[in-house]
XYZ file of C-alpha atoms in Angstrom:
618
model
C -34.219 64.815 175.160
C -33.564 62.587 172.302
C -36.332 61.904 169.853
C -36.785 58.295 168.919
C -38.357 57.186 165.695
C -41.838 55.913 165.780
C -43.134 52.758 164.210
C -44.445 54.683 161.241
C -41.032 56.346 160.447
C -38.211 54.542 158.760
C -35.285 53.562 160.830
C -32.388 55.916 160.254
C -29.254 56.899 161.982
C -29.348 60.221 163.673
C -26.857 62.848 162.593
C -25.769 65.710 164.778
C -26.863 69.129 163.513
C -23.316 70.494 163.310
C -22.043 67.585 161.290
C -25.012 67.876 158.974
C -24.302 71.495 158.251
C -20.591 70.961 157.478
C -21.316 68.134 155.085
C -23.878 70.210 153.320
C -21.428 73.035 152.874
C -18.856 70.701 151.362
C -21.322 69.378 148.864
C -22.601 72.827 148.010
C -19.068 74.203 147.794
C -18.048 71.431 145.457
C -21.117 71.987 143.359
C -20.493 75.724 143.370
C -16.927 75.261 142.209
C -18.020 73.088 139.305
C -20.810 75.536 138.518
C -18.338 78.397 138.619
C -16.014 76.601 136.244
C -18.887 75.915 133.923
C -19.997 79.551 134.103
C -16.471 80.790 133.407
C -16.155 78.403 130.505
C -19.480 79.507 129.135
C -18.436 83.137 129.629
C -15.231 82.549 127.744
C -17.103 80.897 124.950
C -19.577 83.777 124.834
C -16.700 86.296 124.907
C -14.987 84.547 122.027
C -18.228 84.511 120.084
C -18.874 88.203 120.817
C -15.283 89.125 119.878
C -15.561 87.170 116.696
C -18.820 88.852 115.871
C -17.488 92.322 116.654
C -14.045 91.916 115.013
C -13.587 94.464 112.159
C -13.377 93.072 108.673
C -9.864 92.625 107.430
C -8.653 93.216 103.866
C -10.098 90.908 101.250
C -8.091 87.839 100.507
C -5.240 88.418 98.109
C -5.896 86.963 94.712
C -2.714 85.640 93.243
C -2.621 85.745 89.483
C -1.116 82.848 87.712
C 2.493 83.492 86.803
C 2.595 84.922 83.282
C 5.344 84.362 80.786
C 7.801 87.281 80.472
C 6.514 89.984 78.070
C 8.529 90.303 74.913
C 9.932 93.828 74.602
C 9.884 95.017 71.018
C 13.378 95.529 69.686
C 14.184 98.989 68.356
C 13.982 99.076 64.575
C 17.398 99.426 62.954
C 17.704 101.779 59.957
C 19.366 100.395 56.827
C 22.940 101.315 56.053
C 22.893 104.156 53.525
C 25.723 106.601 52.885
C 25.452 110.126 51.504
C 28.640 111.404 49.870
C 29.677 115.042 49.491
C 30.259 115.578 45.762
C 30.005 119.382 45.715
C 33.526 119.874 44.386
C 33.627 116.743 42.274
C 30.321 117.642 40.584
C 31.615 121.076 39.581
C 29.555 123.240 41.939
C 31.586 126.358 42.752
C 28.784 128.663 43.857
C 29.316 130.673 47.056
C 26.356 132.485 48.554
C 26.679 136.208 49.312
C 24.881 137.327 52.464
C 26.020 140.963 52.434
C 27.115 140.731 56.074
C 29.602 143.381 57.211
C 29.124 143.174 60.972
C 25.913 145.152 61.407
C 23.950 141.939 62.067
C 21.015 142.724 59.774
C 18.448 139.953 59.961
C 18.203 138.945 56.251
C 21.928 138.107 56.291
C 21.404 135.039 58.455
C 18.148 133.740 56.945
C 19.834 132.395 53.818
C 18.503 131.684 50.332
C 16.878 128.798 48.517
C 17.749 126.326 45.781
C 15.780 124.607 43.027
C 16.078 121.470 40.920
C 14.546 121.943 37.465
C 15.066 120.873 33.868
C 15.617 124.305 32.357
C 16.873 123.054 28.950
C 14.422 120.166 28.445
C 17.137 117.537 28.083
C 15.540 115.230 30.653
C 17.873 115.700 33.619
C 17.750 117.871 36.718
C 19.722 121.128 36.663
C 20.497 123.333 39.683
C 19.507 126.926 40.337
C 20.902 128.842 43.312
C 19.267 131.973 44.663
C 21.824 134.568 45.713
C 21.662 137.743 47.759
C 23.910 140.742 47.236
C 25.740 143.547 49.035
C 23.852 146.236 50.893
C 23.970 149.648 49.177
C 25.840 151.078 52.179
C 28.763 148.714 51.527
C 29.693 150.490 48.259
C 30.947 147.153 46.912
C 32.356 147.022 43.400
C 31.284 143.484 42.484
C 27.692 142.421 41.808
C 26.874 138.866 42.946
C 24.265 137.162 40.757
C 22.077 134.104 40.671
C 23.717 130.849 39.538
C 22.509 128.132 37.148
C 24.310 124.818 36.647
C 23.458 122.463 33.796
C 23.516 118.716 34.494
C 25.082 116.333 31.980
C 22.698 113.576 33.101
C 25.314 111.816 35.215
C 25.563 114.279 38.077
C 28.263 116.526 36.607
C 27.405 120.224 36.421
C 28.558 123.192 34.335
C 27.976 126.836 35.225
C 25.724 128.302 32.493
C 24.545 131.390 34.357
C 25.737 133.924 31.815
C 24.576 132.062 28.729
C 21.167 131.515 30.318
C 20.731 135.236 31.000
C 20.745 134.860 34.768
C 23.348 137.467 35.677
C 20.598 138.967 37.809
C 21.537 140.774 41.003
C 19.099 141.361 43.870
C 18.767 140.395 47.516
C 17.171 137.075 46.637
C 15.559 134.707 49.127
C 13.163 132.088 47.751
C 12.461 130.463 44.394
C 9.484 128.897 42.613
C 9.615 126.988 39.321
C 6.903 126.159 36.786
C 5.903 126.618 33.171
C 3.445 129.366 34.012
C 2.832 130.406 30.361
C 2.422 126.858 28.966
C 5.101 127.222 26.303
C 6.924 124.039 27.336
C 9.820 125.722 29.165
C 10.235 125.999 32.943
C 10.245 129.562 34.282
C 11.695 131.038 37.489
C 10.251 133.300 40.150
C 12.606 134.799 42.754
C 11.343 136.331 45.993
C 13.519 138.969 47.605
C 14.062 141.637 50.214
C 12.468 144.348 48.131
C 10.899 143.737 44.726
C 10.614 140.187 43.371
C 11.555 138.880 39.907
C 9.771 136.705 37.334
C 12.131 135.289 34.729
C 10.522 133.727 31.662
C 12.377 130.855 30.018
C 12.602 131.341 26.256
C 14.101 128.100 24.958
C 16.830 128.003 27.606
C 17.417 131.734 28.038
C 15.690 133.729 30.755
C 14.104 137.154 30.297
C 12.922 139.489 33.056
C 9.148 139.937 32.604
C 8.380 141.142 36.144
C 6.940 144.515 35.240
C 4.625 143.215 32.532
C 3.516 140.269 34.674
C 2.729 142.533 37.659
C 4.356 140.306 40.316
C 7.118 142.555 41.718
C 5.227 143.209 44.929
C 5.871 146.065 47.321
C 9.446 147.335 47.520
C 9.112 147.391 51.313
C 8.249 143.696 51.623
C 10.520 140.725 52.337
C 9.477 137.775 50.180
C 10.218 134.238 51.396
C 8.871 130.896 50.145
C 6.718 130.821 47.009
C 4.954 128.305 44.802
C 2.953 127.906 41.596
C -0.361 126.007 41.671
C -3.876 126.348 40.285
C -5.996 127.671 43.144
C -9.205 128.304 41.122
C -9.119 125.259 38.801
C -9.127 127.262 35.587
C -6.068 125.347 34.345
C -3.618 128.241 34.697
C -0.861 128.152 37.302
C -1.284 130.923 39.848
C 1.437 132.173 42.198
C 1.467 132.273 46.010
C 4.228 134.304 47.711
C 4.786 134.342 51.477
C 6.152 137.519 53.046
C 8.157 137.393 56.259
C 8.204 140.540 58.423
C 8.030 144.273 57.972
C 11.740 144.992 57.771
C 14.175 147.761 56.957
C 17.676 148.620 58.041
C 16.284 151.342 60.282
C 13.717 149.030 61.901
C 16.401 146.394 62.508
C 18.632 148.875 64.345
C 15.640 150.170 66.318
C 14.774 146.643 67.502
C 18.464 146.201 68.368
C 18.473 142.552 69.443
C 21.442 141.727 71.713
C 22.928 138.725 73.471
C 24.536 139.141 76.890
C 28.291 138.941 76.522
C 28.081 139.157 72.736
C 26.361 142.432 71.957
C 24.285 143.050 68.842
C 23.179 139.728 67.345
C 20.767 138.047 64.964
C 17.529 137.285 66.767
C 13.943 136.065 66.430
C 11.244 138.255 64.846
C 8.973 138.861 67.838
C 9.495 142.622 67.834
C 8.885 143.049 64.110
C 5.440 143.609 62.581
C 3.805 140.916 60.498
C 2.885 141.003 56.813
C 0.307 139.705 54.325
C 1.088 136.997 51.734
C 0.451 137.547 48.025
C -1.807 135.497 45.783
C -1.445 136.287 42.090
C -4.142 135.011 39.738
C -2.782 133.939 36.338
C -4.766 135.726 33.656
C -3.610 133.365 30.916
C -1.969 136.103 28.849
C 1.367 136.334 30.658
C 0.046 138.701 33.309
C -1.143 138.217 36.883
C -3.604 140.015 39.141
C -3.088 140.385 42.893
C -6.212 138.843 44.454
C -4.834 138.463 47.991
C -7.440 140.649 49.646
C -10.472 139.299 47.795
C -9.281 135.715 48.327
C -9.280 136.158 52.111
C -5.541 136.010 52.752
C -5.279 139.247 54.717
C -5.533 137.981 58.283
C -5.362 140.809 60.824
C -4.802 141.004 64.550
C -8.170 141.978 66.087
C -6.383 143.981 68.780
C -4.174 146.063 66.493
C -5.701 145.704 63.050
C -2.248 144.884 61.680
C -1.204 141.811 59.692
C -0.490 138.641 61.646
C 1.521 136.445 59.273
C 5.292 136.057 59.439
C 5.473 133.456 56.710
C 8.551 131.381 55.956
C 7.328 128.007 54.668
C 4.596 127.219 52.124
C 2.926 123.857 51.530
C 0.197 123.749 48.842
C -1.778 120.495 49.134
C -5.357 119.373 48.670
C -5.676 117.979 52.190
C -9.327 116.934 52.030
C -9.275 115.630 48.435
C -12.147 117.862 47.396
C -10.354 118.881 44.199
C -9.249 122.312 45.444
C -5.688 123.003 46.592
C -5.298 124.397 50.107
C -2.249 126.226 51.475
C -0.465 125.668 54.780
C 1.663 128.647 55.814
C 4.363 128.136 58.469
C 4.601 131.360 60.476
C 7.591 132.271 62.621
C 6.623 132.920 66.302
C 2.925 133.412 65.514
C 0.208 130.869 64.767
C 0.415 128.831 61.572
C -2.268 129.384 58.921
C -4.242 126.827 56.977
C -5.883 128.583 54.057
C -8.708 126.170 53.301
C -9.868 126.534 49.712
C -13.629 127.079 49.604
C -13.839 126.438 45.860
C -15.313 129.829 45.016
C -12.065 131.750 44.590
C -11.695 132.410 48.301
C -9.959 130.802 51.275
C -10.930 130.437 54.917
C -8.123 130.661 57.475
C -8.793 127.493 59.503
C -5.465 126.659 61.156
C -6.861 126.877 64.668
C -10.058 124.988 63.784
C -8.093 122.185 62.092
C -5.569 121.912 64.954
C -2.624 123.184 62.905
C -2.059 126.633 64.394
C -0.155 125.771 67.589
C 2.034 123.050 69.044
C 0.856 120.329 71.426
C 1.074 122.789 74.341
C -0.999 125.418 72.597
C 1.933 127.682 71.794
C 3.092 129.304 68.576
C 6.520 128.108 67.419
C 9.431 129.531 65.473
C 8.182 127.763 62.336
C 10.280 127.751 59.166
C 10.487 124.902 56.633
C 7.472 122.701 55.894
C 6.413 119.604 53.987
C 3.357 117.369 53.865
C 2.576 113.838 52.755
C 0.888 110.482 53.358
C 3.827 109.078 55.278
C 1.781 106.357 57.029
C 0.839 104.778 53.689
C -2.852 105.340 54.334
C -5.307 108.209 54.082
C -3.761 110.174 56.967
C -1.985 113.413 56.038
C 1.030 114.621 57.991
C 2.435 118.165 58.094
C 6.059 118.463 59.243
C 7.366 121.883 60.316
C 10.908 122.731 61.379
C 11.108 125.010 64.417
C 13.550 127.114 66.415
C 16.082 125.701 68.895
C 14.541 124.103 72.008
C 11.293 123.547 70.092
C 10.719 120.085 68.710
C 9.749 119.616 65.088
C 5.963 119.757 64.680
C 4.283 116.638 63.261
C 0.600 117.387 62.698
C -1.313 114.233 61.724
C -4.946 113.959 60.624
C -7.016 111.924 63.064
C -9.051 109.870 60.613
C -10.545 113.178 59.498
C -8.791 115.539 57.039
C -10.089 118.524 59.003
C -8.813 117.418 62.425
C -5.102 117.303 63.327
C -2.968 116.629 66.386
C 0.751 117.238 66.974
C 2.245 113.749 67.329
C 5.948 114.614 67.220
C 6.714 112.704 70.416
C 4.783 109.519 69.730
C 6.119 109.357 66.182
C 9.737 109.361 67.440
C 10.834 112.808 66.278
C 10.098 115.105 69.220
C 12.931 114.481 71.687
C 15.822 114.292 69.227
C 14.706 117.307 67.205
C 14.335 119.659 70.162
C 17.969 120.700 70.455
C 18.345 121.662 66.789
C 17.324 124.829 64.951
C 15.646 123.466 61.824
C 15.155 125.401 58.597
C 14.671 123.172 55.550
C 12.986 119.791 55.812
C 11.267 117.392 53.443
C 9.785 113.920 53.130
C 11.408 111.515 50.665
C 12.054 107.776 50.428
C 15.842 107.732 50.691
C 16.176 103.924 50.944
C 13.422 103.082 48.408
C 11.613 100.750 50.801
C 8.193 102.225 50.033
C 7.848 104.617 52.996
C 8.481 108.358 53.236
C 11.407 109.302 55.477
C 12.245 112.735 56.905
C 15.358 114.871 56.408
C 15.952 118.045 58.436
C 18.585 120.695 57.738
C 19.813 122.596 60.793
C 21.902 125.609 61.748
C 21.665 128.502 64.201
C 21.141 132.183 63.442
C 24.016 133.560 65.472
C 27.710 132.711 65.009
C 28.480 133.396 68.678
C 25.548 131.480 70.153
C 27.791 128.924 71.874
C 29.206 131.660 74.121
C 25.841 132.201 75.798
C 24.187 128.814 75.214
C 26.749 126.008 75.512
C 24.244 123.473 74.185
C 23.849 125.394 70.908
C 26.193 125.650 67.929
C 26.123 127.789 64.802
C 26.977 124.798 62.623
C 24.731 121.778 63.157
C 24.471 118.383 61.428
C 21.415 117.446 59.406
C 19.075 114.826 60.847
C 17.714 111.842 58.932
C 14.738 109.886 60.271
C 13.986 106.463 58.845
C 10.326 105.514 58.547
C 10.146 101.973 59.946
C 6.425 101.578 59.335
C 3.321 100.852 61.425
C 4.544 97.599 62.997
C 6.768 99.407 65.498
C 6.096 101.484 68.586
C 7.319 104.656 66.880
C 7.127 105.405 63.181
C 10.461 107.232 62.840
C 13.911 106.142 63.992
C 16.846 108.616 64.006
C 19.668 107.485 61.757
C 22.980 107.534 63.611
C 25.220 110.284 62.277
C 28.209 107.979 61.929
C 26.274 105.757 59.503
C 25.014 108.531 57.208
C 28.343 109.574 55.721
C 28.761 113.251 54.862
C 25.139 113.975 55.725
C 26.378 114.432 59.294
C 28.760 117.296 58.459
C 27.929 120.288 60.701
C 26.767 123.145 58.476
C 24.715 126.331 58.720
C 21.768 124.708 56.962
C 18.994 126.725 55.351
C 17.342 125.751 52.045
C 17.113 122.112 50.949
C 15.844 120.120 47.989
C 16.077 116.663 46.376
C 16.312 115.104 42.916
C 17.802 112.105 41.158
C 20.790 113.856 39.569
C 22.545 110.760 38.202
C 19.622 108.658 36.896
C 20.195 105.743 39.273
C 16.685 105.816 40.723
C 17.424 107.140 44.209
C 17.185 110.707 45.481
C 20.190 112.960 46.033
C 20.008 116.109 48.157
C 21.377 119.623 48.369
C 21.568 122.134 51.241
C 22.344 125.854 51.149
C 24.235 127.985 53.670
C 24.257 131.783 54.184
C 27.537 133.298 53.024
C 28.972 129.864 52.235
C 29.045 127.104 49.657
C 26.156 124.652 49.321
C 26.463 120.950 50.133
C 25.525 118.518 47.339
C 25.200 114.940 48.595
C 24.939 111.861 46.401
C 22.748 109.056 47.707
C 24.903 105.921 47.611
C 22.289 103.442 48.866
C 22.844 99.949 47.538
C 20.018 97.956 49.111
C 18.660 96.313 45.984
C 15.242 97.893 46.347
C 13.091 98.513 43.292
C 11.802 101.950 42.368
C 9.600 103.866 39.955
C 9.928 107.457 38.789
C 6.870 109.113 37.238
C 6.942 112.262 35.141
C 3.582 113.690 34.139
C 2.768 116.043 31.281
C -0.674 117.544 31.638
C -2.991 119.276 29.232
C -2.215 122.897 28.464
C -2.145 125.278 30.226
C -1.038 123.185 33.248
C 1.534 121.213 31.306
C 3.511 120.541 34.499
C 0.483 118.688 35.940
C 1.106 120.462 39.263
C -1.552 119.277 41.679
C -2.020 115.841 40.092
C -2.087 112.750 42.332
C -0.333 109.434 41.700
C -1.227 106.410 43.825
C -1.089 102.616 43.999
C -1.093 99.753 46.498
C 1.801 97.450 47.380
C 2.614 95.213 50.336
C 3.651 98.440 52.143
C 0.128 99.834 51.819
C -1.094 102.864 49.911
C 1.491 105.112 48.287
C 0.014 108.462 47.353
C 1.921 111.558 46.193
C 0.909 114.911 44.792
C 2.958 116.546 42.045
C 4.202 119.617 43.885
C 7.769 120.988 43.706
C 7.095 123.583 46.448
C 8.366 122.249 49.769
C 10.993 122.750 52.464
C 12.338 126.286 53.035
C 12.693 128.825 50.191
C 13.284 125.911 47.795
C 11.875 123.619 45.109
C 12.491 119.916 44.572
C 12.179 118.128 41.249
C 8.700 117.727 39.772
C 9.241 114.076 38.817
C 7.857 111.810 41.573
C 10.021 108.965 42.938
C 8.486 105.893 44.584
C 10.396 103.217 46.441
C 8.987 99.740 45.876
C 11.125 97.590 48.156
C 10.974 94.005 46.911
C 8.020 94.617 44.563
C 8.967 94.574 40.888
C 5.486 95.275 39.485
C 2.619 97.608 40.335
C -0.708 95.971 39.586
C -2.665 99.211 39.120
C -1.300 102.755 39.122
C -3.892 105.539 39.179
C -3.304 109.125 38.115
C -5.806 111.822 39.030
C -5.096 114.797 36.815
C -5.574 118.390 38.036
C -8.889 118.635 36.140
C -10.250 115.616 38.043
C -10.012 113.081 35.213
C -8.236 109.794 35.939
C -6.009 107.341 34.162
C -5.283 103.754 35.220
C -2.192 101.842 34.195
C -1.895 98.064 34.709
C 1.156 95.921 35.401
C 3.641 98.785 35.622
C 7.213 97.479 35.785
C 9.707 98.803 38.307
C 13.108 100.444 37.856
C 12.111 102.860 35.122
C 11.266 106.489 34.438
C 7.625 106.408 33.399
C 6.563 109.339 31.216
C 2.796 109.810 31.105
C 0.974 112.406 29.017
C -2.635 113.338 29.698
C -5.005 112.256 26.933
């Protein structure tokens, strides 16, 4: 039965139940679909948000620097053009060194001998003295080689005056030291040797052997090397320091029996020889000396063996801390270097290790030979330069703003790499181009004639090396001078001793090198750069008339120039006592200050350039 609406109900059309249900499903389905789409959309949005929230942090944004202008690379400093000319023959030098070699390869034969510039006759110019060795007794030779002295005529021409000067002295000589030790106004000679040493007193141009009376012969079993006069105790008298090399004899040499593969017996390094003690002789003021080596603290022993450590070849006396007392740097071959620091009470403290001077930059001992020291940076810093064996760079120890603290700066100063391949004996600092900065000259040569057979990179004859000091405004202080631009300085030689002096009175410094068993090489400095110069010769109060140990200093546009009067430098040799300063473009020194060995000072104003300035202590 069909239900009809009542009067109270609204009139509406009746819908069959089945139709009602289908329509409802369509509406619901449509709604569901839209709801589902909305849900999916919301889900996607939520998923994106969750993913974004959970996404790991990436690298920080790259900050791009503004583009900088290209960095200017400093151009390498170019050394000035200076030629050194071989004038050995032209100057009249005929000396030939005798090494005594007969094929037995005895070590002293290859170590060479020294040379000295000095004014032996007081005529104002620099004469030349050559140390000579002699034949071994076993050779039964009939001739007797002697020392050689050549007098300078003031223009660089030399005459052999050996006989007239009383220097027909024969011994196996090695090193030389020069000074007026007895304050009589004439320069005397000390010769170190294999065996006993010699002191030759200059009596108005003629030399007399006073060794025995002076008590400086030393032990007949010692091998003397470099030596120097200076006043270690500040009593005014010039004392004598003598380095000894190794404990050597013919028998010991044959027992060590150094050999090279493919060569046989050869000259070699001293590792298997015992060390020695240096000598310090106190000048008594009456022509005699007293050996004070032990009391002065110079006998350094190996704590393991009790034997002497030193194998000294180079000596550099210098007051490194400016306390008024001269210290001594001793270059030792294959063992640590010594710095004998003067305590001012007549004794020394060996402080090489404490000061940073004992070993190279890697903490190793080197084959140290020649040595020199100076204020090459034109400031208060002191530099020690030591020539070493082949495959060891030259040592350049520089004070680090503290005169008791040093570091080996060979590499950063521009010397390390180029010096490594050479075997360096003599070296010294000098201003070869007169620009106001100290340059470095190294003399090289190997020990063994046949070395090239076993080491193709090594040669018996080697050229000298000149390093130009380009100053503090460049990355490296020293620049190697090309061999082709240095003239005869580049001649390969067997270099040993070396020294400098102005032999021709033109203001620049000439040089000489010695060779074992050969002639020396005398080179004239032919620089023509127009630089000004000043040469200063001091005469001190008696008894130190040579004013050895005095300081001369002044300021120019190149900075502080400071030099100590000290002829002892290089290897077995002595350079002139007169001090040469390059002034560059400066023609006047405003204030020149001299600090005499006794500590008193003298100031000189408005000193003109291009002159030899003679100054006598008041």
